[in-house]
CSV table of C-alpha atoms in Angstrom, one decimal:
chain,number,residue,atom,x,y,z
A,29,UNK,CA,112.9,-85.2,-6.0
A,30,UNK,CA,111.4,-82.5,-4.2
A,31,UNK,CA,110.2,-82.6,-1.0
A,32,UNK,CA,107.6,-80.4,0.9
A,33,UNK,CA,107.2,-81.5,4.5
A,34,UNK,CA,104.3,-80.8,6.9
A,35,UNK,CA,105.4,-81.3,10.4
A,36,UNK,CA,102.1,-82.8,11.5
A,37,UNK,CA,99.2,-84.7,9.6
A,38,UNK,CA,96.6,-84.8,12.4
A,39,UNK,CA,96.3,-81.8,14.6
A,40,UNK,CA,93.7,-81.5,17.4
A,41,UNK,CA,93.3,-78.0,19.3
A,42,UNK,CA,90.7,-76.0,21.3
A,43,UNK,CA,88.7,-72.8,20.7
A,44,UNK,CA,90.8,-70.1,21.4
A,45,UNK,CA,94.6,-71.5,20.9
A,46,UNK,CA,97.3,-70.2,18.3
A,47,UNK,CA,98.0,-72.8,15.9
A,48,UNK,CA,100.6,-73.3,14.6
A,49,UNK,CA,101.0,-75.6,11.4
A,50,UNK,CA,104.6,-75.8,9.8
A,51,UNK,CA,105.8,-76.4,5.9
A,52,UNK,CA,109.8,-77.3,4.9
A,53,UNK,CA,110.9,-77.8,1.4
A,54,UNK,CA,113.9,-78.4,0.7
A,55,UNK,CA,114.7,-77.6,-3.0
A,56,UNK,CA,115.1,-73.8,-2.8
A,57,UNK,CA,111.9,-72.6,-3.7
A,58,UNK,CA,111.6,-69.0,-3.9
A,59,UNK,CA,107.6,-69.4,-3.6
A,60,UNK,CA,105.2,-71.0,-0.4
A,61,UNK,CA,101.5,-71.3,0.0
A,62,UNK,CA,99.4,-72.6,1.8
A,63,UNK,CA,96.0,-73.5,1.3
A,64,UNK,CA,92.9,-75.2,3.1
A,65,UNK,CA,90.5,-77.7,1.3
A,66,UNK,CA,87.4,-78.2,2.1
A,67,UNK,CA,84.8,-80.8,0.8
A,68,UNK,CA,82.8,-79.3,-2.4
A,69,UNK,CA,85.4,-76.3,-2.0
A,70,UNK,CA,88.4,-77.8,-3.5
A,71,UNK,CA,91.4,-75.9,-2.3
A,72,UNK,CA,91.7,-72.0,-1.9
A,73,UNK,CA,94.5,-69.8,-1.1
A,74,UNK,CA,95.5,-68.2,2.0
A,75,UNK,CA,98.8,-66.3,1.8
A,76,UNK,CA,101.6,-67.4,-0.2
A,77,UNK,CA,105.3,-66.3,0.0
A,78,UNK,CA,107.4,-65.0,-2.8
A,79,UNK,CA,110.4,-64.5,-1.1
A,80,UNK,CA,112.1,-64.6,2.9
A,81,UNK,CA,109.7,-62.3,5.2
A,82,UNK,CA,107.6,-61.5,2.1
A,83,UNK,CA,103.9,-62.4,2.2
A,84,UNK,CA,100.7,-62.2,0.0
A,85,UNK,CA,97.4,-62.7,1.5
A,86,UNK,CA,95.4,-65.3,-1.1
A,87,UNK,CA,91.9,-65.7,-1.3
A,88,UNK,CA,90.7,-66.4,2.3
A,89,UNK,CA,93.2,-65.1,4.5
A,90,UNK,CA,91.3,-63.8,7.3
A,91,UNK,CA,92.0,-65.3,11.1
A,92,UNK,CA,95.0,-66.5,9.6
A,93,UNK,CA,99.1,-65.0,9.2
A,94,UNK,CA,102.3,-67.0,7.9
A,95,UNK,CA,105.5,-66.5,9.0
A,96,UNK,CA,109.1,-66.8,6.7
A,97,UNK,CA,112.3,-66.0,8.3
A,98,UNK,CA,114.0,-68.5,6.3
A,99,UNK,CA,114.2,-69.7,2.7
A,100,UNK,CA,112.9,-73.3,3.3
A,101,UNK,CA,110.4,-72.8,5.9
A,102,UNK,CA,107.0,-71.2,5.8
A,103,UNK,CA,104.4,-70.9,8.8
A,104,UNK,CA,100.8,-70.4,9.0
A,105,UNK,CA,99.2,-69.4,12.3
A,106,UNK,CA,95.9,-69.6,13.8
A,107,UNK,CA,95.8,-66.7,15.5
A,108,UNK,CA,92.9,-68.0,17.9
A,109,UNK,CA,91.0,-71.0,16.5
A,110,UNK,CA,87.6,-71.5,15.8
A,111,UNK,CA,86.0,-74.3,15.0
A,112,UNK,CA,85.2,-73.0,11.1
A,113,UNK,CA,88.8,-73.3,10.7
A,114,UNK,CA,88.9,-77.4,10.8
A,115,UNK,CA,90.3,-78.7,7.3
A,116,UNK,CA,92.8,-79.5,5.5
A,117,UNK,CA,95.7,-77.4,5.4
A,118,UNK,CA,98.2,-77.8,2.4
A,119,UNK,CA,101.3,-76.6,1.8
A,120,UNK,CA,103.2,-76.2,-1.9
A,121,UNK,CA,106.7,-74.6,-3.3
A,122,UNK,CA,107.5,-73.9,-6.3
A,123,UNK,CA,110.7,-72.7,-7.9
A,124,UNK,CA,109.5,-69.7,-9.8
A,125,UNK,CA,106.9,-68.6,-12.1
A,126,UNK,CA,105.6,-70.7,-14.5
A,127,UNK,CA,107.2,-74.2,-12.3
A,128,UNK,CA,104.1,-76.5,-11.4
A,129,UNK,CA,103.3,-76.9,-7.5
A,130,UNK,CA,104.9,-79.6,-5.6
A,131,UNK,CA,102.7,-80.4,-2.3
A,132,UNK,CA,103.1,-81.6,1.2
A,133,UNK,CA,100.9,-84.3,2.5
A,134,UNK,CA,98.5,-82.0,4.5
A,135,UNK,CA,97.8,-81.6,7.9
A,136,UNK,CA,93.9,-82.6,9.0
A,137,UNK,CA,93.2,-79.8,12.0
A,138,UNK,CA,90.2,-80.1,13.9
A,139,UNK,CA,89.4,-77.5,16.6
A,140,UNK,CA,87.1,-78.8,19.1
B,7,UNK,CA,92.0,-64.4,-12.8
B,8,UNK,CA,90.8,-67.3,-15.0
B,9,UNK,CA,88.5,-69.8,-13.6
B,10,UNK,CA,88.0,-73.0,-14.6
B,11,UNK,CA,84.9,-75.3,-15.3
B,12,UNK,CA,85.2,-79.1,-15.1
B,13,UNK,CA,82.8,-81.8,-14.4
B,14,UNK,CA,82.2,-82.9,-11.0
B,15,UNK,CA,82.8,-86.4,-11.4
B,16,UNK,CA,83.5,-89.0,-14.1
B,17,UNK,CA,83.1,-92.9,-14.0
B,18,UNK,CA,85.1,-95.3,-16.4
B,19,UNK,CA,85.4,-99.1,-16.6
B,20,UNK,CA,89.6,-99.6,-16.1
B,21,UNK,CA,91.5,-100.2,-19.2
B,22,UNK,CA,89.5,-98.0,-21.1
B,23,UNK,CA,90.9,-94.1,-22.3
B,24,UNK,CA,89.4,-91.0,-20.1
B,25,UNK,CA,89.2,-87.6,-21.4
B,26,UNK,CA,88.4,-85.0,-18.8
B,27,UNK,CA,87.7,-81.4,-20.4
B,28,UNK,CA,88.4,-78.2,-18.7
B,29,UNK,CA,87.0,-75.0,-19.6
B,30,UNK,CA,88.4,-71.7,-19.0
B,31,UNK,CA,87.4,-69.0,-21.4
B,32,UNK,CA,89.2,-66.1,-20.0
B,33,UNK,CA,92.3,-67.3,-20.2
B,34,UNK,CA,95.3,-65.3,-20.6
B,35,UNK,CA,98.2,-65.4,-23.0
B,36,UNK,CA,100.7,-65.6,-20.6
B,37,UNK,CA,98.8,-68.1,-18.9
B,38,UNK,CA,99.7,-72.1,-18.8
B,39,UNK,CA,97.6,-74.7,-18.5
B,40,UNK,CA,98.1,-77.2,-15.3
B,41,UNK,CA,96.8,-80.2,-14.4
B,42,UNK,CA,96.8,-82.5,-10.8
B,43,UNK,CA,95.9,-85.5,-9.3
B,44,UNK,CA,95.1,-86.0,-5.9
B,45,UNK,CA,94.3,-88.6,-3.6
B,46,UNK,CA,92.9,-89.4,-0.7
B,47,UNK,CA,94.6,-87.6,2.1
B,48,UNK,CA,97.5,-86.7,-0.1
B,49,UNK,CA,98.3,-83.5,-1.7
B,50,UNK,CA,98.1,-83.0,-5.5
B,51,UNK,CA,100.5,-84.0,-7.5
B,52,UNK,CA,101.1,-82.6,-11.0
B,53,UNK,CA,100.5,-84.7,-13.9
B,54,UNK,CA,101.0,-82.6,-17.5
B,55,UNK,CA,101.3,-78.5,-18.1
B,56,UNK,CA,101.1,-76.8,-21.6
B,57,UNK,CA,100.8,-74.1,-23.2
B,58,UNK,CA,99.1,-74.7,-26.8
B,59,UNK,CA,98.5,-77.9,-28.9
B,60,UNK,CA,99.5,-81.4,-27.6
B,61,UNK,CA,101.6,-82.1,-24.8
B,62,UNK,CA,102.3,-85.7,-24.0
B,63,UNK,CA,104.3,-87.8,-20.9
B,64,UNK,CA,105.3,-91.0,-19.3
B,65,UNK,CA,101.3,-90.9,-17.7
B,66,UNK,CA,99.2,-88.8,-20.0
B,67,UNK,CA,98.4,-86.3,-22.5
B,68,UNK,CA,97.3,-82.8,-22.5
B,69,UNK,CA,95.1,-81.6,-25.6
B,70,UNK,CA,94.4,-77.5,-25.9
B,71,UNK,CA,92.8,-76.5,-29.2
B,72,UNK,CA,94.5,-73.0,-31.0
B,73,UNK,CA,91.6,-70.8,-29.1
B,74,UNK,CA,93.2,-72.2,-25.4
B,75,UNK,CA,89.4,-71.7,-24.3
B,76,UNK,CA,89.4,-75.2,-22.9
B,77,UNK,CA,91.9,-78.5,-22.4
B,78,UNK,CA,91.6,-82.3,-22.1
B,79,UNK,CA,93.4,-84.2,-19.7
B,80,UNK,CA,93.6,-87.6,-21.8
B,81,UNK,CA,94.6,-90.5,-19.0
B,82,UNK,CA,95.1,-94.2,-21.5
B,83,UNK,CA,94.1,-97.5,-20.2
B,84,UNK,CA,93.2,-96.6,-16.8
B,85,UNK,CA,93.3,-98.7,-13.7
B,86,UNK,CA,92.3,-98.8,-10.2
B,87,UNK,CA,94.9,-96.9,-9.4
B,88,UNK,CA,93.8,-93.5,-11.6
B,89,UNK,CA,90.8,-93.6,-9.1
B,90,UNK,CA,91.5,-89.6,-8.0
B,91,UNK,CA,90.4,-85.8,-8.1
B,92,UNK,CA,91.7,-84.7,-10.9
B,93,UNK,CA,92.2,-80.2,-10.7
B,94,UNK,CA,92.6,-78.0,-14.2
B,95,UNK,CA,94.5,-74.7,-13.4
B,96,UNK,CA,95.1,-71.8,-15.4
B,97,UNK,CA,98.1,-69.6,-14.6
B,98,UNK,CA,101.5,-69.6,-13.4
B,99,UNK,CA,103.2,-68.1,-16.3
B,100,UNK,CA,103.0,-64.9,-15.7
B,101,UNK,CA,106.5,-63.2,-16.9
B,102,UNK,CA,106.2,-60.2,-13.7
B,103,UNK,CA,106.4,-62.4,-10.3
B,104,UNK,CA,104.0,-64.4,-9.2
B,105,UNK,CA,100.5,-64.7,-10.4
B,106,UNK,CA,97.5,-66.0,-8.2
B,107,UNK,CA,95.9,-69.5,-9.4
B,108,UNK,CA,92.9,-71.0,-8.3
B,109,UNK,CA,92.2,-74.4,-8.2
B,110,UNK,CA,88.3,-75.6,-8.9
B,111,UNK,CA,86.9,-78.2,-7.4
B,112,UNK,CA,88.4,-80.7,-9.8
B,113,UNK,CA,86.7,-84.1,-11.4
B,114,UNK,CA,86.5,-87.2,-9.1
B,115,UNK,CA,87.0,-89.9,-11.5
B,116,UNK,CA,85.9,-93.5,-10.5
B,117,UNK,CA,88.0,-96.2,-12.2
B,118,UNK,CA,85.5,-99.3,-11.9
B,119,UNK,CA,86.9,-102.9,-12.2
């Protein structure tokens, strides 16, 4: 079974920090995302990854970047938090096109 | 990019059949038809993708008339458990690398004992 791992699921920080949030998968997916939901929002792309050190931006990707140097792992940073950035961050892989998503658990971030 | 329409939230006695309808009238022919459940502090988790006609699983089954201008998500004999959001996508079968998909805001459906 596939597994997509978030390395944290509660995540406090201050105004001003870089954030990092992390995502593993360990199936081999060519494709990464990672998105934020929001109540009444639903979820909403930020950058996804097609391919090692390739990157997309999605729908909402500003104050944000992502990192892939490697394969299985795919990083989204904060590059200085605000407070409109609390959520839910999500991360998904997916094999190729036309594969369904398979999700991590999420990590809640609240910037105080 | 096709967008979706569902309704907000559904309610449903448990044991009964739900049918959750999805519309998305732009819709392209490459484009599938994807359906998720989520929980509460979880991330989705896919349920049921198609294409055209009926699709059916181990945990439901997936209705899209010949037009593809809308779906049904059909869940039998819910329980408790089926309490969820439940998210209708369109995309992720386009042939020439990735195409973009956006999820709604998905159908909260209360299973009531």
């Amino acid at each position: 079974d596939v597994k997509v791992t978030q390395s944290s699921r509660y995540l406090v920080k201050r105004t001003g920090e870089k954030v990092f949030l992390e995502c593993v998968q360990d199936m081999d997916h060519e494709n990464m995302f990672w998105y934020r939901q929001d109540p009444g929002l639903g979820l909403r792309l930020i950058y996804f990854s097609y391919d090692v050190k390739m990157k997309e931006k999605g729908d909402i990707p500003e104050g944000y970047s992502v990192s892939r140097e490697k394969k299985e792992r795919f990083s989204l940073i904060l590059e200085s938090a605000s407070t409109n950035q609390t959520s839910m961050y999500l991360c998904a892989s997916i094999r190729g096109v036309g594969q369904p998503q398979h999700f991590g658990d999420g990590t809640r971030l609240s910037i105080l | 990019l096709a967008k979706t329409t569902q309704p907000i939230s559904m309610d449903s006695y448990e044991g009964q059949e739900v049918n959750i309808t999805c519309s998305h009238n732009n819709i392209a022919t490459n484009d599938y038809i994807t359906w998720y459940q989520q929980f509460p502090s979880q991330g989705p988790r896919f349920i049921i993708q198609g294409y055209k006609t009926k699709v059916t699983n181990e945990v439901a089954s997936l209705f899209i008339p010949a037009d593809r201008k809308s779906s049904t998500l059909s869940l039998p004999r819910v329980s408790l458990s089926d309490t969820a959001v439940y998210y209708c996508l369109v995309g992720e079968g386009s042939s020439g690398g990735y195409q973009k998909v956006t999820f709604g805001t998905g159908t909260k459906l209360q299973v009531i004992p």
